[in-house]
Amino acid sequence: MTQAFATASASAAAMDLPPVRVQRQTLSGVVAMGLGIVALLAIAAMPFWASQGLIRDVVELCCYIAVAQMWNLLAGYAGLVSVGQQAFIGVSAYMMFVMAQLWGINPFVAVLLAMIAPALLAIPTYGLLHRLDGPYFAIGTWVIAEVLRLGTSVFGYVNGGAGMSLRVMTGYSPMERAIGVSLLCALMLLVTVGGSYWLLRSRYGLALIAMRDNPVAAASQGVNVGRLRFLIWVAAAVGTGLAGAIYFMAQLRITPPSAYDPSWANIAIFIVMVGGLGSLEGVLIGALIYFFAERWFGEYGATYMVVLGLLTVFMALFARGGLWGLICKVVDAPWFPTRRRLMEDRT
């Protein structure tokens, strides 16, 4: 893009035209950024204005957003379709419980320290999986998650299949717990959504977009596709693990079936496919749809899940860009503008 800007500027000068400049921010982006800052501050301050029930709901929604955005980076940009992200959720959550409950570390600090576990898991698993393509890669991620679930179920140190309770949290008042969880929740959104936005606006974002569109062509232009995919894999593992640690801290209990539940991958896929693959805006829209659909129609059980599955298939067949893609066809007002536009410089 830098080369394109220089070429455009030189061409404008040669033709005696006004010089050009690159426009990256938009009015809609400025408004969205302002609303995002307000939302983060409101989440951090939830203990002072929200009920305990509302705090739990907001924490759950934020965890859905974080997990879905990490999956969106993998599938929407790196081309890595995973159905085993629950592996990182379970490993991180269990590490947090071990640090806090068994090792005596402050549980709020343990949430951050637990990020080491998914990072360490991501390195060797990518070494095993990176040679696989398409559905084989996806199946491989699911196998790893299942192996971890079975291994945790028989591991006596974490109480096996009976699970663990975070009894150490009884040493904190409800207000202290609410403040800690709320601050961690705001930090999680800042890291996963804000960090993704920063990444996509950087030169690495250009490389990611090029790799998404055509990995072979991107490699021919100097993009190290293998290294970039590895870095995205590790980053997504850490972000997913952070969401898992915060979610189960709020739940105060963990078991292998809940920690390594395949539903985590299903939720991420639904959110991204319905909202819009490869877009930050789509993740927010899809997460809100799933959250409210679960609250309003979750009582219908299997029927409700079938409808969600059919909706995902419908969007994949007839609206590949998701709901955000349909919105963009009507109005061009990105909330997270990442495109670079050459504009005439009138200064």
Short mmCIF file of C-alpha atoms in Angstrom, two decimals:
data_model
loop_
_atom_site.label_atom_id
_atom_site.label_comp_id
_atom_site.label_asym_id
_atom_site.label_seq_id
_atom_site.Cartn_x
_atom_site.Cartn_y
_atom_site.Cartn_z
CA MET A 1 0.00 0.00 0.00
CA THR A 2 2.93 2.34 0.66
CA GLN A 3 4.19 1.63 -2.84
CA ALA A 4 0.73 2.31 -4.29
CA PHE A 5 0.56 5.63 -2.44
CA ALA A 6 3.99 6.67 -3.74
CA THR A 7 3.04 5.66 -7.28
CA ALA A 8 -0.22 7.57 -7.10
CA SER A 9 1.53 10.67 -5.75
CA ALA A 10 4.18 10.53 -8.49
CA SER A 11 1.53 10.10 -11.17
CA ALA A 12 -0.43 13.06 -9.82
CA ALA A 13 2.68 15.24 -9.83
CA ALA A 14 3.60 14.22 -13.39
CA MET A 15 0.10 15.08 -14.63
CA ASP A 16 0.04 18.38 -12.70
CA LEU A 17 -2.79 17.10 -10.48
CA PRO A 18 -3.31 17.76 -6.76
CA PRO A 19 -1.27 15.38 -4.57
CA VAL A 20 -3.02 12.46 -2.91
CA ARG A 21 -3.17 11.34 0.68
CA VAL A 22 -4.30 8.20 2.45
CA GLN A 23 -7.54 8.37 4.42
CA ARG A 24 -8.01 5.63 7.01
CA GLN A 25 -10.50 7.02 9.55
CA THR A 26 -14.15 7.70 8.80
CA LEU A 27 -16.93 9.56 10.61
CA SER A 28 -18.66 6.27 11.41
CA GLY A 29 -15.37 4.95 12.77
CA VAL A 30 -14.92 7.95 15.06
CA VAL A 31 -18.47 7.57 16.38
CA ALA A 32 -18.00 3.84 16.90
CA MET A 33 -14.70 4.41 18.71
CA GLY A 34 -16.38 6.89 21.05
CA LEU A 35 -19.22 4.47 21.76
CA GLY A 36 -16.71 1.67 22.28
CA ILE A 37 -14.79 3.67 24.87
CA VAL A 38 -18.04 4.47 26.67
CA ALA A 39 -19.01 0.77 26.59
CA LEU A 40 -15.65 -0.30 28.04
CA LEU A 41 -15.94 2.25 30.84
CA ALA A 42 -19.51 1.13 31.54
CA ILE A 43 -18.40 -2.52 31.72
CA ALA A 44 -15.53 -1.67 34.06
CA ALA A 45 -17.95 0.27 36.29
CA MET A 46 -20.72 -2.37 36.30
CA PRO A 47 -20.48 -3.11 40.05
CA PHE A 48 -21.60 0.46 40.75
CA TRP A 49 -24.70 0.49 38.54
CA ALA A 50 -25.69 -3.07 37.54
CA SER A 51 -27.23 -5.99 39.40
CA GLN A 52 -25.38 -9.25 39.94
CA GLY A 53 -27.55 -10.96 37.34
CA LEU A 54 -26.85 -8.32 34.73
CA ILE A 55 -23.11 -8.51 35.43
CA ARG A 56 -23.15 -12.26 34.82
CA ASP A 57 -25.02 -11.76 31.55
CA VAL A 58 -22.63 -9.06 30.33
CA VAL A 59 -19.59 -11.16 31.24
CA GLU A 60 -21.03 -14.09 29.30
CA LEU A 61 -21.73 -11.89 26.26
CA CYS A 62 -18.22 -10.44 26.36
CA CYS A 63 -16.72 -13.93 26.50
CA TYR A 64 -18.75 -14.89 23.42
CA ILE A 65 -17.43 -11.82 21.61
CA ALA A 66 -13.83 -12.58 22.56
CA VAL A 67 -13.95 -16.26 21.56
CA ALA A 68 -15.73 -15.48 18.31
CA GLN A 69 -13.27 -12.73 17.39
CA MET A 70 -10.33 -15.05 17.96
CA TRP A 71 -11.98 -17.65 15.73
CA ASN A 72 -12.65 -14.90 13.20
CA LEU A 73 -8.93 -14.09 13.06
CA LEU A 74 -8.14 -17.74 12.48
CA ALA A 75 -10.73 -18.54 9.83
CA GLY A 76 -11.37 -15.10 8.37
CA TYR A 77 -7.76 -14.05 7.86
CA ALA A 78 -5.31 -16.89 8.50
CA GLY A 79 -7.45 -19.49 6.73
CA LEU A 80 -7.28 -21.87 9.70
CA VAL A 81 -10.70 -23.39 10.39
CA SER A 82 -10.66 -24.81 13.91
CA VAL A 83 -13.41 -26.71 15.70
CA GLY A 84 -11.29 -27.33 18.78
CA GLN A 85 -10.81 -23.89 20.34
CA GLN A 86 -12.37 -25.30 23.50
CA ALA A 87 -8.97 -26.88 24.14
CA PHE A 88 -7.52 -23.47 24.98
CA ILE A 89 -10.57 -22.50 27.01
CA GLY A 90 -10.27 -25.60 29.18
CA VAL A 91 -6.50 -25.49 29.63
CA SER A 92 -6.51 -21.82 30.61
CA ALA A 93 -9.49 -22.15 32.96
CA TYR A 94 -8.06 -25.20 34.70
CA MET A 95 -4.69 -23.48 35.07
CA MET A 96 -6.42 -20.53 36.71
CA PHE A 97 -8.25 -22.83 39.13
CA VAL A 98 -5.02 -24.67 40.01
CA MET A 99 -3.11 -21.43 40.61
CA ALA A 100 -5.84 -19.85 42.69
CA GLN A 101 -7.28 -22.83 44.56
CA LEU A 102 -4.26 -25.11 44.99
CA TRP A 103 -1.27 -22.78 44.81
CA GLY A 104 -2.75 -19.83 46.71
CA ILE A 105 -2.19 -17.19 44.02
CA ASN A 106 -4.60 -14.25 43.94
CA PRO A 107 -7.37 -15.45 41.58
CA PHE A 108 -7.49 -12.18 39.64
CA VAL A 109 -3.75 -12.36 39.05
CA ALA A 110 -4.09 -16.06 38.25
CA VAL A 111 -6.40 -15.20 35.34
CA LEU A 112 -3.58 -13.27 33.69
CA LEU A 113 -0.88 -15.82 34.56
CA ALA A 114 -3.04 -18.61 33.16
CA MET A 115 -2.47 -17.18 29.66
CA ILE A 116 0.86 -19.00 29.71
CA ALA A 117 -0.94 -22.35 29.44
CA PRO A 118 -2.74 -21.82 26.09
CA ALA A 119 0.39 -20.20 24.65
CA LEU A 120 2.48 -23.21 25.58
CA LEU A 121 -0.19 -25.56 24.24
CA ALA A 122 -0.50 -23.67 20.95
CA ILE A 123 3.18 -24.04 20.02
CA PRO A 124 3.44 -27.86 19.84
CA THR A 125 -0.11 -28.33 18.56
CA TYR A 126 0.59 -26.06 15.60
CA GLY A 127 3.69 -28.10 14.91
CA LEU A 128 1.44 -31.16 14.65
CA LEU A 129 -1.42 -29.54 12.74
CA HIS A 130 0.21 -27.13 10.29
CA ARG A 131 0.88 -29.90 7.79
CA LEU A 132 -2.85 -30.60 7.56
CA ASP A 133 -5.20 -28.73 5.25
CA GLY A 134 -8.91 -27.97 5.21
CA PRO A 135 -11.11 -30.50 7.01
CA TYR A 136 -8.12 -32.48 8.22
CA PHE A 137 -6.86 -29.45 10.15
CA ALA A 138 -10.32 -28.92 11.66
CA ILE A 139 -10.61 -32.56 12.72
CA GLY A 140 -7.13 -32.41 14.20
CA THR A 141 -8.08 -29.48 16.44
CA TRP A 142 -11.15 -31.36 17.66
CA VAL A 143 -9.05 -34.46 18.42
CA ILE A 144 -6.64 -32.41 20.53
CA ALA A 145 -9.53 -30.92 22.50
CA GLU A 146 -11.00 -34.38 23.13
CA VAL A 147 -7.64 -35.77 24.24
CA LEU A 148 -7.32 -32.94 26.75
CA ARG A 149 -10.89 -33.51 28.00
CA LEU A 150 -10.26 -37.22 28.55
CA GLY A 151 -6.88 -36.58 30.13
CA THR A 152 -8.30 -34.02 32.54
CA SER A 153 -11.15 -36.39 33.47
CA VAL A 154 -8.67 -38.91 34.91
CA PHE A 155 -6.12 -36.46 36.31
CA GLY A 156 -6.43 -36.69 40.07
CA TYR A 157 -4.57 -33.46 40.81
CA VAL A 158 -7.54 -31.47 39.46
CA ASN A 159 -10.10 -33.85 41.01
CA GLY A 160 -10.69 -35.72 37.75
CA GLY A 161 -14.18 -35.80 36.33
CA ALA A 162 -15.70 -34.38 39.52
CA GLY A 163 -14.30 -30.97 38.70
CA MET A 164 -13.17 -28.14 40.96
CA SER A 165 -14.83 -25.30 42.84
CA LEU A 166 -13.20 -21.91 43.28
CA ARG A 167 -13.76 -21.80 47.04
CA VAL A 168 -11.00 -19.24 47.47
CA MET A 169 -13.41 -16.62 46.07
CA THR A 170 -15.39 -16.79 49.32
CA GLY A 171 -12.60 -14.72 50.83
CA TYR A 172 -13.72 -11.75 48.76
CA SER A 173 -16.90 -9.77 49.18
CA PRO A 174 -19.49 -9.78 46.37
CA MET A 175 -18.49 -6.19 45.50
CA GLU A 176 -14.79 -7.11 45.30
CA ARG A 177 -15.56 -10.08 43.08
CA ALA A 178 -17.77 -7.98 40.83
CA ILE A 179 -15.11 -5.26 40.50
CA GLY A 180 -12.39 -7.76 39.65
CA VAL A 181 -14.44 -9.63 37.07
CA SER A 182 -15.70 -6.42 35.48
CA LEU A 183 -12.20 -4.98 35.10
CA LEU A 184 -10.92 -8.24 33.63
CA CYS A 185 -13.89 -8.33 31.26
CA ALA A 186 -13.14 -4.81 29.99
CA LEU A 187 -9.47 -5.75 29.60
CA MET A 188 -10.45 -8.86 27.64
CA LEU A 189 -12.47 -6.84 25.13
CA LEU A 190 -9.69 -4.29 24.83
CA VAL A 191 -7.16 -7.04 24.08
CA THR A 192 -9.26 -9.20 21.75
CA VAL A 193 -11.36 -6.67 19.83
CA GLY A 194 -9.14 -3.61 20.24
CA GLY A 195 -6.00 -5.64 19.64
CA SER A 196 -7.48 -7.18 16.49
CA TYR A 197 -8.40 -3.73 15.20
CA TRP A 198 -4.90 -2.44 15.86
CA LEU A 199 -3.41 -5.48 14.14
CA LEU A 200 -5.57 -5.11 11.04
CA ARG A 201 -4.62 -1.45 10.71
CA SER A 202 -0.91 -2.24 10.90
CA ARG A 203 1.33 -3.49 8.13
CA TYR A 204 0.69 -6.99 9.41
CA GLY A 205 -2.99 -6.38 8.71
CA LEU A 206 -2.15 -5.77 5.05
CA ALA A 207 -0.26 -9.04 5.02
CA LEU A 208 -3.20 -10.82 6.67
CA ILE A 209 -5.67 -9.48 4.11
CA ALA A 210 -3.36 -10.46 1.27
CA MET A 211 -2.93 -13.93 2.77
CA ARG A 212 -6.69 -14.29 3.17
CA ASP A 213 -7.36 -13.37 -0.45
CA ASN A 214 -4.58 -15.47 -1.99
CA PRO A 215 -1.88 -17.12 0.13
CA VAL A 216 0.22 -18.07 -2.90
CA ALA A 217 0.20 -14.53 -4.28
CA ALA A 218 0.93 -13.11 -0.82
CA ALA A 219 3.94 -15.41 -0.46
CA SER A 220 5.22 -14.33 -3.87
CA GLN A 221 5.17 -10.71 -2.64
CA GLY A 222 7.31 -11.48 0.40
CA VAL A 223 4.70 -12.37 3.02
CA ASN A 224 5.92 -15.17 5.29
CA VAL A 225 2.62 -17.05 5.29
CA GLY A 226 3.78 -19.87 7.56
CA ARG A 227 5.12 -17.57 10.27
CA LEU A 228 2.10 -15.27 10.14
CA ARG A 229 -0.30 -18.18 10.50
CA PHE A 230 1.69 -19.47 13.45
CA LEU A 231 1.59 -16.08 15.20
CA ILE A 232 -2.17 -15.76 14.62
CA TRP A 233 -2.67 -19.29 15.94
CA VAL A 234 -0.82 -18.47 19.17
CA ALA A 235 -2.52 -15.08 19.57
CA ALA A 236 -5.95 -16.65 19.07
CA ALA A 237 -5.11 -19.33 21.63
CA VAL A 238 -4.15 -16.74 24.23
CA GLY A 239 -7.23 -14.59 23.57
CA THR A 240 -9.52 -17.62 23.71
CA GLY A 241 -7.85 -18.79 26.91
CA LEU A 242 -8.36 -15.39 28.53
CA ALA A 243 -12.08 -15.60 27.79
CA GLY A 244 -12.23 -19.12 29.22
CA ALA A 245 -10.48 -18.14 32.46
CA ILE A 246 -12.77 -15.16 33.02
CA TYR A 247 -15.91 -17.12 32.15
CA PHE A 248 -15.22 -19.94 34.61
CA MET A 249 -14.07 -17.52 37.29
CA ALA A 250 -17.54 -16.01 37.10
CA GLN A 251 -19.06 -19.52 37.22
CA LEU A 252 -16.96 -20.47 40.30
CA ARG A 253 -16.90 -24.12 39.19
CA ILE A 254 -15.37 -26.14 36.39
CA THR A 255 -15.66 -29.72 35.09
CA PRO A 256 -14.01 -31.35 32.07
CA PRO A 257 -17.26 -31.59 30.04
CA SER A 258 -18.01 -27.90 30.56
CA ALA A 259 -14.45 -26.68 30.07
CA TYR A 260 -13.88 -28.66 26.85
CA ASP A 261 -17.46 -28.39 25.60
CA PRO A 262 -17.60 -28.49 21.76
CA SER A 263 -20.42 -25.93 22.02
CA TRP A 264 -17.75 -23.24 22.36
CA ALA A 265 -16.64 -23.89 18.78
CA ASN A 266 -20.26 -24.07 17.62
CA ILE A 267 -21.02 -20.70 19.20
CA ALA A 268 -17.99 -19.07 17.60
CA ILE A 269 -18.83 -20.47 14.17
CA PHE A 270 -22.46 -19.34 14.40
CA ILE A 271 -21.54 -15.83 15.53
CA VAL A 272 -18.94 -15.32 12.81
CA MET A 273 -20.89 -16.92 9.96
CA VAL A 274 -24.11 -15.06 10.73
CA GLY A 275 -22.46 -11.76 11.60
CA GLY A 276 -19.89 -11.73 8.84
CA LEU A 277 -16.64 -13.65 8.34
CA GLY A 278 -13.56 -11.44 8.27
CA SER A 279 -15.14 -8.39 9.91
CA LEU A 280 -15.01 -7.04 13.45
CA GLU A 281 -18.47 -5.53 13.07
CA GLY A 282 -19.93 -8.90 12.13
CA VAL A 283 -18.64 -10.48 15.33
CA LEU A 284 -20.43 -7.90 17.47
CA ILE A 285 -23.69 -8.31 15.51
CA GLY A 286 -23.52 -12.11 15.56
CA ALA A 287 -22.73 -12.21 19.28
CA LEU A 288 -25.73 -10.05 20.13
CA ILE A 289 -28.00 -12.22 17.96
CA TYR A 290 -26.78 -15.43 19.59
CA PHE A 291 -26.94 -13.99 23.11
CA PHE A 292 -30.54 -12.81 22.83
CA ALA A 293 -31.64 -15.87 20.86
CA GLU A 294 -30.25 -18.06 23.63
CA ARG A 295 -32.10 -16.03 26.27
CA TRP A 296 -35.41 -15.96 24.44
CA PHE A 297 -35.54 -19.35 22.69
CA GLY A 298 -33.08 -21.54 24.60
CA GLU A 299 -35.96 -23.28 26.39
CA TYR A 300 -36.92 -25.01 23.14
CA GLY A 301 -33.80 -27.17 23.34
CA ALA A 302 -33.00 -29.23 20.26
CA THR A 303 -35.44 -27.31 18.05
CA TYR A 304 -33.70 -24.07 18.90
CA MET A 305 -30.27 -25.52 18.03
CA VAL A 306 -31.57 -26.88 14.72
CA VAL A 307 -32.89 -23.44 13.77
CA LEU A 308 -29.53 -21.85 14.58
CA GLY A 309 -27.77 -24.47 12.47
CA LEU A 310 -30.10 -23.92 9.53
CA LEU A 311 -29.57 -20.17 9.81
CA THR A 312 -25.80 -20.69 9.68
CA VAL A 313 -26.10 -22.88 6.58
CA PHE A 314 -28.42 -20.35 4.93
CA MET A 315 -25.96 -17.51 5.51
CA ALA A 316 -23.08 -19.63 4.20
CA LEU A 317 -24.98 -20.41 1.00
CA PHE A 318 -26.72 -17.14 0.19
CA ALA A 319 -24.95 -14.40 2.17
CA ARG A 320 -21.28 -15.28 2.49
CA GLY A 321 -20.54 -11.87 3.97
CA GLY A 322 -23.09 -12.36 6.76
CA LEU A 323 -25.42 -9.68 8.02
CA TRP A 324 -22.63 -7.10 8.02
CA GLY A 325 -21.97 -7.85 4.37
CA LEU A 326 -25.63 -7.19 3.59
CA ILE A 327 -25.49 -3.93 5.53
CA CYS A 328 -22.39 -2.82 3.63
CA LYS A 329 -24.26 -3.24 0.35
CA VAL A 330 -26.72 -0.60 1.51
CA VAL A 331 -24.46 1.84 3.37
CA ASP A 332 -20.68 2.18 3.53
CA ALA A 333 -20.15 3.18 7.15
CA PRO A 334 -17.58 0.86 8.78
CA TRP A 335 -17.34 0.84 12.56
CA PHE A 336 -13.74 -0.39 12.42
CA PRO A 337 -12.29 1.07 9.22
CA THR A 338 -9.18 -0.79 8.11
CA ARG A 339 -9.12 0.02 4.39
CA ARG A 340 -6.77 2.67 3.07
CA ARG A 341 -8.28 5.05 0.55
CA LEU A 342 -6.36 7.38 -1.73
CA MET A 343 -7.90 10.85 -1.46
CA GLU A 344 -7.15 14.11 -3.25
CA ASP A 345 -5.14 16.41 -1.00
CA ARG A 346 -6.76 19.85 -1.08
CA THR A 347 -4.54 21.46 1.55
#
